[in-house]
PDB file of C-alpha atoms in Angstrom:
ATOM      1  CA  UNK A   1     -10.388  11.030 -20.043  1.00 93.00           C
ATOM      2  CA  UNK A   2      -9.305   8.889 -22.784  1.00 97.00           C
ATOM      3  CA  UNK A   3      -7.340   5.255 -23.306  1.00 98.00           C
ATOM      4  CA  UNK A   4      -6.210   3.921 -26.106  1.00 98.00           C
ATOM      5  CA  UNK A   5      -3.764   1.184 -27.140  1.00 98.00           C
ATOM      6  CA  UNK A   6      -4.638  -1.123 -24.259  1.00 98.00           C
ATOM      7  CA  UNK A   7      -2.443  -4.487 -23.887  1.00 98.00           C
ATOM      8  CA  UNK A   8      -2.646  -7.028 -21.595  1.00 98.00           C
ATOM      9  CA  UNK A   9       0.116  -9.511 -21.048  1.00 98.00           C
ATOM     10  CA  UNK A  10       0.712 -13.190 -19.213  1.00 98.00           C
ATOM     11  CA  UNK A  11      -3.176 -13.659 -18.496  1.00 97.00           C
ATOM     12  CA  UNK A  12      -3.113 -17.235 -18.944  1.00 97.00           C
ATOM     13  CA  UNK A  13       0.397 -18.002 -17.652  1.00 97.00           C
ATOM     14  CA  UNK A  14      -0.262 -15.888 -14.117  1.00 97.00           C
ATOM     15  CA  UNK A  15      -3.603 -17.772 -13.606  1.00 97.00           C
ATOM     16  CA  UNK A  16      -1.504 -21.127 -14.636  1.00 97.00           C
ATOM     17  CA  UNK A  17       1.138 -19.857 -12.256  1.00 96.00           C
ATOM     18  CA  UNK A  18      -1.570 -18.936  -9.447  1.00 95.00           C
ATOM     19  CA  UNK A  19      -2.175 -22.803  -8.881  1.00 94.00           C
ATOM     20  CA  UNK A  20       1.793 -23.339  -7.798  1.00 95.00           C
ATOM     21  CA  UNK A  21       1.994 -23.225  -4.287  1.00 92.00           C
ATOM     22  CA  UNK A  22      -0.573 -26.800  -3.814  1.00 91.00           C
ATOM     23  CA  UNK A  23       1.156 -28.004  -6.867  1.00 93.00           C
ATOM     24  CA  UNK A  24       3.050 -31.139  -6.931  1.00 94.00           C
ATOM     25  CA  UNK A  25       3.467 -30.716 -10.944  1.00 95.00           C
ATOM     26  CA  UNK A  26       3.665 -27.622 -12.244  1.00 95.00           C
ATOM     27  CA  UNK A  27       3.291 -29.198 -15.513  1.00 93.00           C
ATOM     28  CA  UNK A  28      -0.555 -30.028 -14.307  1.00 93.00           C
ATOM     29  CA  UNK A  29      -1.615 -27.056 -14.185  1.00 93.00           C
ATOM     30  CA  UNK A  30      -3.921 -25.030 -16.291  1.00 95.00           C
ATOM     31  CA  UNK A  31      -4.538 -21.639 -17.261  1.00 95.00           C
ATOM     32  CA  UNK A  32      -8.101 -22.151 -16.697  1.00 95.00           C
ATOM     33  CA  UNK A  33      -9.877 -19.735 -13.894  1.00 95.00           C
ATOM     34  CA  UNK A  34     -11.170 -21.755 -11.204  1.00 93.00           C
ATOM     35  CA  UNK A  35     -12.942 -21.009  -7.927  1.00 92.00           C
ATOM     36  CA  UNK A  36      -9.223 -21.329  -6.029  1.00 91.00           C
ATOM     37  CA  UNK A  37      -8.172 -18.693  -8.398  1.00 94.00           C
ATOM     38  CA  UNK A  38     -10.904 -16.199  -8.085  1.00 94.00           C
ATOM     39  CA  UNK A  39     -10.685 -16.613  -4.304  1.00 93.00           C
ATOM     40  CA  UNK A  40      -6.670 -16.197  -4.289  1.00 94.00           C
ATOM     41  CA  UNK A  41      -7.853 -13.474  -6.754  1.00 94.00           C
ATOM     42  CA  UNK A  42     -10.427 -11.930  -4.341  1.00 91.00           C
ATOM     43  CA  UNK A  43      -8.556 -12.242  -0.868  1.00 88.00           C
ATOM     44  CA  UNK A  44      -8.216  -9.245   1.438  1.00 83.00           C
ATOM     45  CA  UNK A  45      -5.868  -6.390   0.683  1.00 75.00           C
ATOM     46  CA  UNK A  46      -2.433  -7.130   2.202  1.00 76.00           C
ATOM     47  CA  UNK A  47      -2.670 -10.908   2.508  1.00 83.00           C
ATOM     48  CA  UNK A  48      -0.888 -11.576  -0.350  1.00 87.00           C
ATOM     49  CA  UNK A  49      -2.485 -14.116  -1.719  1.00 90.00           C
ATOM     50  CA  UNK A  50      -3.521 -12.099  -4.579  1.00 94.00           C
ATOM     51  CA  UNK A  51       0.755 -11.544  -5.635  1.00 94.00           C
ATOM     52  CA  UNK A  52       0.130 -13.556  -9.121  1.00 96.00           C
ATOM     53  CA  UNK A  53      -2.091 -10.848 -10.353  1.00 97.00           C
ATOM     54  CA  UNK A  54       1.498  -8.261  -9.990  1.00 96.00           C
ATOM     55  CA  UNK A  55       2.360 -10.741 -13.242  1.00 97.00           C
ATOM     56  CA  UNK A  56      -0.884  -9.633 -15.492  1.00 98.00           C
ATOM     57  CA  UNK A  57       0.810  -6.657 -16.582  1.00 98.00           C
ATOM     58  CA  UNK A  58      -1.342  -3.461 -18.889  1.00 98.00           C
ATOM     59  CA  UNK A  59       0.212  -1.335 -21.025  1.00 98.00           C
ATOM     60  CA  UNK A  60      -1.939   1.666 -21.932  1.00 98.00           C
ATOM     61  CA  UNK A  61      -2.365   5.334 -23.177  1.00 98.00           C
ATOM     62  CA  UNK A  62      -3.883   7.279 -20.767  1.00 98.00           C
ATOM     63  CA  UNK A  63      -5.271  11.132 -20.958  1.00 97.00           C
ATOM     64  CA  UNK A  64      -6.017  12.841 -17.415  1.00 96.00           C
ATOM     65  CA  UNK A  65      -5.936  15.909 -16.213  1.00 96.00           C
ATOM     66  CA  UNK A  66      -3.326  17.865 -14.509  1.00 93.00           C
ATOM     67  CA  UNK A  67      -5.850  16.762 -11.359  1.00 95.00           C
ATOM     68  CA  UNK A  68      -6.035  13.260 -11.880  1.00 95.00           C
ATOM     69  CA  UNK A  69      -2.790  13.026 -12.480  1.00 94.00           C
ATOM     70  CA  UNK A  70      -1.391  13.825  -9.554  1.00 92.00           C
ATOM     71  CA  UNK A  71      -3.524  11.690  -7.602  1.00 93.00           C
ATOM     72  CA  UNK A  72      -2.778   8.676  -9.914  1.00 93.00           C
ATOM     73  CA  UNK A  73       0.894   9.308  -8.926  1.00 89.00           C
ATOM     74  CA  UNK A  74       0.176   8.044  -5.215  1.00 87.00           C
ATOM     75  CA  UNK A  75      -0.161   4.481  -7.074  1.00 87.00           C
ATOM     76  CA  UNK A  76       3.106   3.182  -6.852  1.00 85.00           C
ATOM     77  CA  UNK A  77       2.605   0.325  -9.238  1.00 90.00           C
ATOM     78  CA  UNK A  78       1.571   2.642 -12.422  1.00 92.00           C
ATOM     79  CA  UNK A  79       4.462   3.552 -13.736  1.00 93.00           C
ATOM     80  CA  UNK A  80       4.894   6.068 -16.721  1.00 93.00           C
ATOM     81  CA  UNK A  81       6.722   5.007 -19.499  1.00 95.00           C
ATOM     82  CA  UNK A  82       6.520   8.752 -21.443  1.00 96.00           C
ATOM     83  CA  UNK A  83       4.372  11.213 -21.041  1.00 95.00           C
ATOM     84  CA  UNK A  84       3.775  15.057 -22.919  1.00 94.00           C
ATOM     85  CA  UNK A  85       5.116  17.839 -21.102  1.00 93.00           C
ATOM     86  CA  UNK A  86       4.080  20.958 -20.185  1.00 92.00           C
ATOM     87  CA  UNK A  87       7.663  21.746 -18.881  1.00 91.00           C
ATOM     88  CA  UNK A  88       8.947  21.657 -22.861  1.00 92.00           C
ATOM     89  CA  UNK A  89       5.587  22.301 -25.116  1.00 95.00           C
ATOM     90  CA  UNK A  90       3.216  24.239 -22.385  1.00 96.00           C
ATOM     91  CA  UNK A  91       4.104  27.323 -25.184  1.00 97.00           C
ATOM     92  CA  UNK A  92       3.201  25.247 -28.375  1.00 97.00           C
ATOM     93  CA  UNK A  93       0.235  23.522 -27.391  1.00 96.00           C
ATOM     94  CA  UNK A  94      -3.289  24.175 -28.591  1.00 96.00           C
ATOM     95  CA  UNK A  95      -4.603  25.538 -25.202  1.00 96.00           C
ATOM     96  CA  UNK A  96      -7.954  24.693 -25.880  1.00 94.00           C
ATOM     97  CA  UNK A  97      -8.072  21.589 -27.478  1.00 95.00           C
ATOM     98  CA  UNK A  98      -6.295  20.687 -23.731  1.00 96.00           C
ATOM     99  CA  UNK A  99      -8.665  21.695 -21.121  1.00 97.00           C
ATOM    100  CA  UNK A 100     -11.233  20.255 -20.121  1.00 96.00           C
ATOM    101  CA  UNK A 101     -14.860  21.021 -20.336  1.00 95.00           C
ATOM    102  CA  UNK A 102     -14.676  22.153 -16.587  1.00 96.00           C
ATOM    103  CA  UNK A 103     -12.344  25.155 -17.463  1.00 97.00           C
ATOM    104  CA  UNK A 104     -13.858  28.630 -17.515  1.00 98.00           C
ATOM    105  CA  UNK A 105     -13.632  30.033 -20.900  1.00 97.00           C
ATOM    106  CA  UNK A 106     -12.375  33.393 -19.186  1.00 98.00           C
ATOM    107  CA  UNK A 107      -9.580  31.269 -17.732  1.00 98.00           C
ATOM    108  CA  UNK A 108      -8.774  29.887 -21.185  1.00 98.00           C
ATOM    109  CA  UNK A 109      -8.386  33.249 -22.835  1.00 98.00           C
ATOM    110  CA  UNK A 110      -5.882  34.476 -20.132  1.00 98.00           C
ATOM    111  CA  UNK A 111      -3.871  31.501 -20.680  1.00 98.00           C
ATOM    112  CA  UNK A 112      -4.474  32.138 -24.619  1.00 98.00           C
ATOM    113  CA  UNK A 113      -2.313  35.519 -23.301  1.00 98.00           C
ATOM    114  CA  UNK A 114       0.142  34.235 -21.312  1.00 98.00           C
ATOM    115  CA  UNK A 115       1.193  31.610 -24.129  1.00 98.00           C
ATOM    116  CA  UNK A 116       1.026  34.611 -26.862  1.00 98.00           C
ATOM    117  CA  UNK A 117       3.250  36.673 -24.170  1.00 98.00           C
ATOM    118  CA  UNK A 118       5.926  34.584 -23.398  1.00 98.00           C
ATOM    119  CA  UNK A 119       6.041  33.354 -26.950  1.00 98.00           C
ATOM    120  CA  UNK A 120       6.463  36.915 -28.210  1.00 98.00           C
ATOM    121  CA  UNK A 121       9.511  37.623 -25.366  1.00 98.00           C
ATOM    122  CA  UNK A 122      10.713  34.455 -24.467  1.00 98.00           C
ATOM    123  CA  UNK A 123      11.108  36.126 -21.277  1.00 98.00           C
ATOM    124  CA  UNK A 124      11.713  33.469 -18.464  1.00 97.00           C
ATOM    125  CA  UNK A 125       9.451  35.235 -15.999  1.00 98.00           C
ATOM    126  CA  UNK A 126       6.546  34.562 -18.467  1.00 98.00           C
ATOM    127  CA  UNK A 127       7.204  31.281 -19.333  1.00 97.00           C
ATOM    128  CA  UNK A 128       6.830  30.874 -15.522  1.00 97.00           C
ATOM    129  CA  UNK A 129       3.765  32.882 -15.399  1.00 98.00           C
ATOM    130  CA  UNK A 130       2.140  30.540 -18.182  1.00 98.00           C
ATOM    131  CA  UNK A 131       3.386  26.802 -16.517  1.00 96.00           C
ATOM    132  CA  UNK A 132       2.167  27.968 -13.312  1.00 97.00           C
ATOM    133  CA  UNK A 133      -1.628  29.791 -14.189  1.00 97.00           C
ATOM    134  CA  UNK A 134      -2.123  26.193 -16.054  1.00 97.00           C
ATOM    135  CA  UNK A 135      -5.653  25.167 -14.557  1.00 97.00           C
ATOM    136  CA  UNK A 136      -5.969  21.352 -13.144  1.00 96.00           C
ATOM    137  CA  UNK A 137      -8.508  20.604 -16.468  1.00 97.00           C
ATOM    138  CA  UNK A 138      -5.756  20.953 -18.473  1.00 97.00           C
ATOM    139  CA  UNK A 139      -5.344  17.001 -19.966  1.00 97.00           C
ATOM    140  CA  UNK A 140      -1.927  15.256 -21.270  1.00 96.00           C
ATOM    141  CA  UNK A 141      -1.517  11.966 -22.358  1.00 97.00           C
ATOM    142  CA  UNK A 142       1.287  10.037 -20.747  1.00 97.00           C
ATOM    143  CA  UNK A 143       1.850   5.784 -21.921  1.00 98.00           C
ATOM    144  CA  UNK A 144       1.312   3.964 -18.581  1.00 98.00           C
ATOM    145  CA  UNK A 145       2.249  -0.297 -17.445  1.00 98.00           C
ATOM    146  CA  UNK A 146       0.376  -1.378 -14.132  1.00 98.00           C
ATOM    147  CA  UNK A 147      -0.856  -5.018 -13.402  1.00 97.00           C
ATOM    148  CA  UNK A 148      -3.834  -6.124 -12.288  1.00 97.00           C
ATOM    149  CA  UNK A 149      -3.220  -6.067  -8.466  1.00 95.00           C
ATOM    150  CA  UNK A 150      -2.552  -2.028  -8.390  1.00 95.00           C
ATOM    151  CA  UNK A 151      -5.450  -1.848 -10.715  1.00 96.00           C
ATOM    152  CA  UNK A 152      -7.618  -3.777  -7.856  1.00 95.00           C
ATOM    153  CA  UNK A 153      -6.202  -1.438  -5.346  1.00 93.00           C
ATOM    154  CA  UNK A 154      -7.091   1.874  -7.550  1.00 95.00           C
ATOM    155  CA  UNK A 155     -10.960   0.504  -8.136  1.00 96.00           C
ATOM    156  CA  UNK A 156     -11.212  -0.218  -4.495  1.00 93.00           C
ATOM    157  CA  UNK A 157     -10.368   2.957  -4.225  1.00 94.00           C
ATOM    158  CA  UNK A 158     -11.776   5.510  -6.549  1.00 96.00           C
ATOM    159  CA  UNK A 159     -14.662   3.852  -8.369  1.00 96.00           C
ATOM    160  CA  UNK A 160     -17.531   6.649  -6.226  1.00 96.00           C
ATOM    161  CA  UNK A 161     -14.729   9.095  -6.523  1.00 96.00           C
ATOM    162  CA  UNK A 162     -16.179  13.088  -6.988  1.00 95.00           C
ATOM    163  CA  UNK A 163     -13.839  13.143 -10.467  1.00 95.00           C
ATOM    164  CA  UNK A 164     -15.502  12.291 -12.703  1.00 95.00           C
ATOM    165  CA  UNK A 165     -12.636  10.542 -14.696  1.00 95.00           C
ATOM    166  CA  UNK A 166     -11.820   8.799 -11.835  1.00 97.00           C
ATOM    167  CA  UNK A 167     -15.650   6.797 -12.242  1.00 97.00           C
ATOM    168  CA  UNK A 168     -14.350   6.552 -15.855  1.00 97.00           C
ATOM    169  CA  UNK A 169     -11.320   4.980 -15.429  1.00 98.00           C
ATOM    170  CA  UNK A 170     -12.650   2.308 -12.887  1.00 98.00           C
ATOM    171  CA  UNK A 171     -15.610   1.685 -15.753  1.00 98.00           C
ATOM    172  CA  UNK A 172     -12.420   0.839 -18.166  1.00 98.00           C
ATOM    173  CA  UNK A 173     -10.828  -1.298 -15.838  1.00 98.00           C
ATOM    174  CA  UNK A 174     -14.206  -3.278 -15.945  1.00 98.00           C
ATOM    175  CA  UNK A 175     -13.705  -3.886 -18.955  1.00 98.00           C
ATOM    176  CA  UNK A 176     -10.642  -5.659 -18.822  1.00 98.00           C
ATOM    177  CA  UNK A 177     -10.510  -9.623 -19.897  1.00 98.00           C
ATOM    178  CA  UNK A 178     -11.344 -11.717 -16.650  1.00 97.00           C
ATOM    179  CA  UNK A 179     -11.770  -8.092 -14.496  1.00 97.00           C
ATOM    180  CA  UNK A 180     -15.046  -9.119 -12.319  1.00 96.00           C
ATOM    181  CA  UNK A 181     -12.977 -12.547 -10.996  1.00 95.00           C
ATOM    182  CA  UNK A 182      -9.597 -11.008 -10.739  1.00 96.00           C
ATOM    183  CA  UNK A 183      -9.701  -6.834  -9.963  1.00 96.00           C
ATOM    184  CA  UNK A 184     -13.879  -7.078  -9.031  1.00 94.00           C
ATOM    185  CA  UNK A 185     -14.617  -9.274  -6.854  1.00 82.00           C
ATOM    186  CA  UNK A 186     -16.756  -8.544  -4.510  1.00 72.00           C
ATOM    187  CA  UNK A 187     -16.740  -4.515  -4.754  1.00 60.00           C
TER     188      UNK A 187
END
């Protein structure tokens, strides 16, 4: 697992926007975190009252594994903005520079045949052969937006996950500016 090119946008102006509802004057309030926020922030899943973090938005490059991947797709709120293809480059790529360390090397080598194969015939019935023998460690990088409300729902969820990216990811998402009051909480 691997992210890169991580941005974060409308911190200050969704924990500004947080303090609306008891406002009288918008124009009062601040962008500072406050125990209101980080209990608005921290508020059961489903209540709602944690809707301003949908406006922190984060705009990353993610690499996962075939694995991963379709388990991150269950998230409705991650949405992919590109991603590499095995449909169009499964053929071109460097097969092992793409799996993961979890992929049996005798696995590798028959996929090392399949891609040599199908790019000697161009046969359609090979191509299909290769996309669908593609083990679950093989990793693709895909350019992701969430906000920090899925990303509370996602740590909830898989930060003791068995995958080990999974653990990963949830450690990055720590990271994140203002993550233990606003996606932490109390997990």
């Amino acid at each position: 697992m691997k992210i890169e090119n991580v941005k974060i946008y409308d911190l200050e102006e969704c924990v500004k926007a947080s303090k609306y509802p008891m406002a009288v004057d918008t124009n009062e309030c601040s962008s500072e975190i406050v125990n209101t926020t980080v209990k608005l922030a921290s508020c059961k899943k489903g209540t709602a009252h944690d809707q301003f973090l949908t406006g922190i938005r984060v705009n990353f490059d993610l690499t996962f594994t075939n694995k991963a991947w379709v388990e991150l797709e269950r998230y409705r709120f991650i949405e992919f903005v590109s991603s590499q293809s095995t449909m169009h480059r499964i053929s071109k790529f460097d097969l092992r520079k793409q799996y993961n360390k979890y992929v049996d090397e005798r696995i590798i080598s028959i996929m090392e045949e399949l891609k040599d194969t199908y790019n000697k015939t161009q046969d359609p019935e090979d191509y299909l052969k290769l996309l669908y023998s593609n083990p679950a460690g093989f990793e693709l990088t895909a350019r992701l937006t969430t906000n920090y409300r899925a990303l509370k729902t996602v740590y909830s969820q898989r930060k003791n996950h068995r995958l080990p990216e999974w653990r990963e990811f949830c450690k990055w998402i720590e990271t994140l500016p203002n993550a233990q009051e606003l996606i932490l909480g109390d997990d």
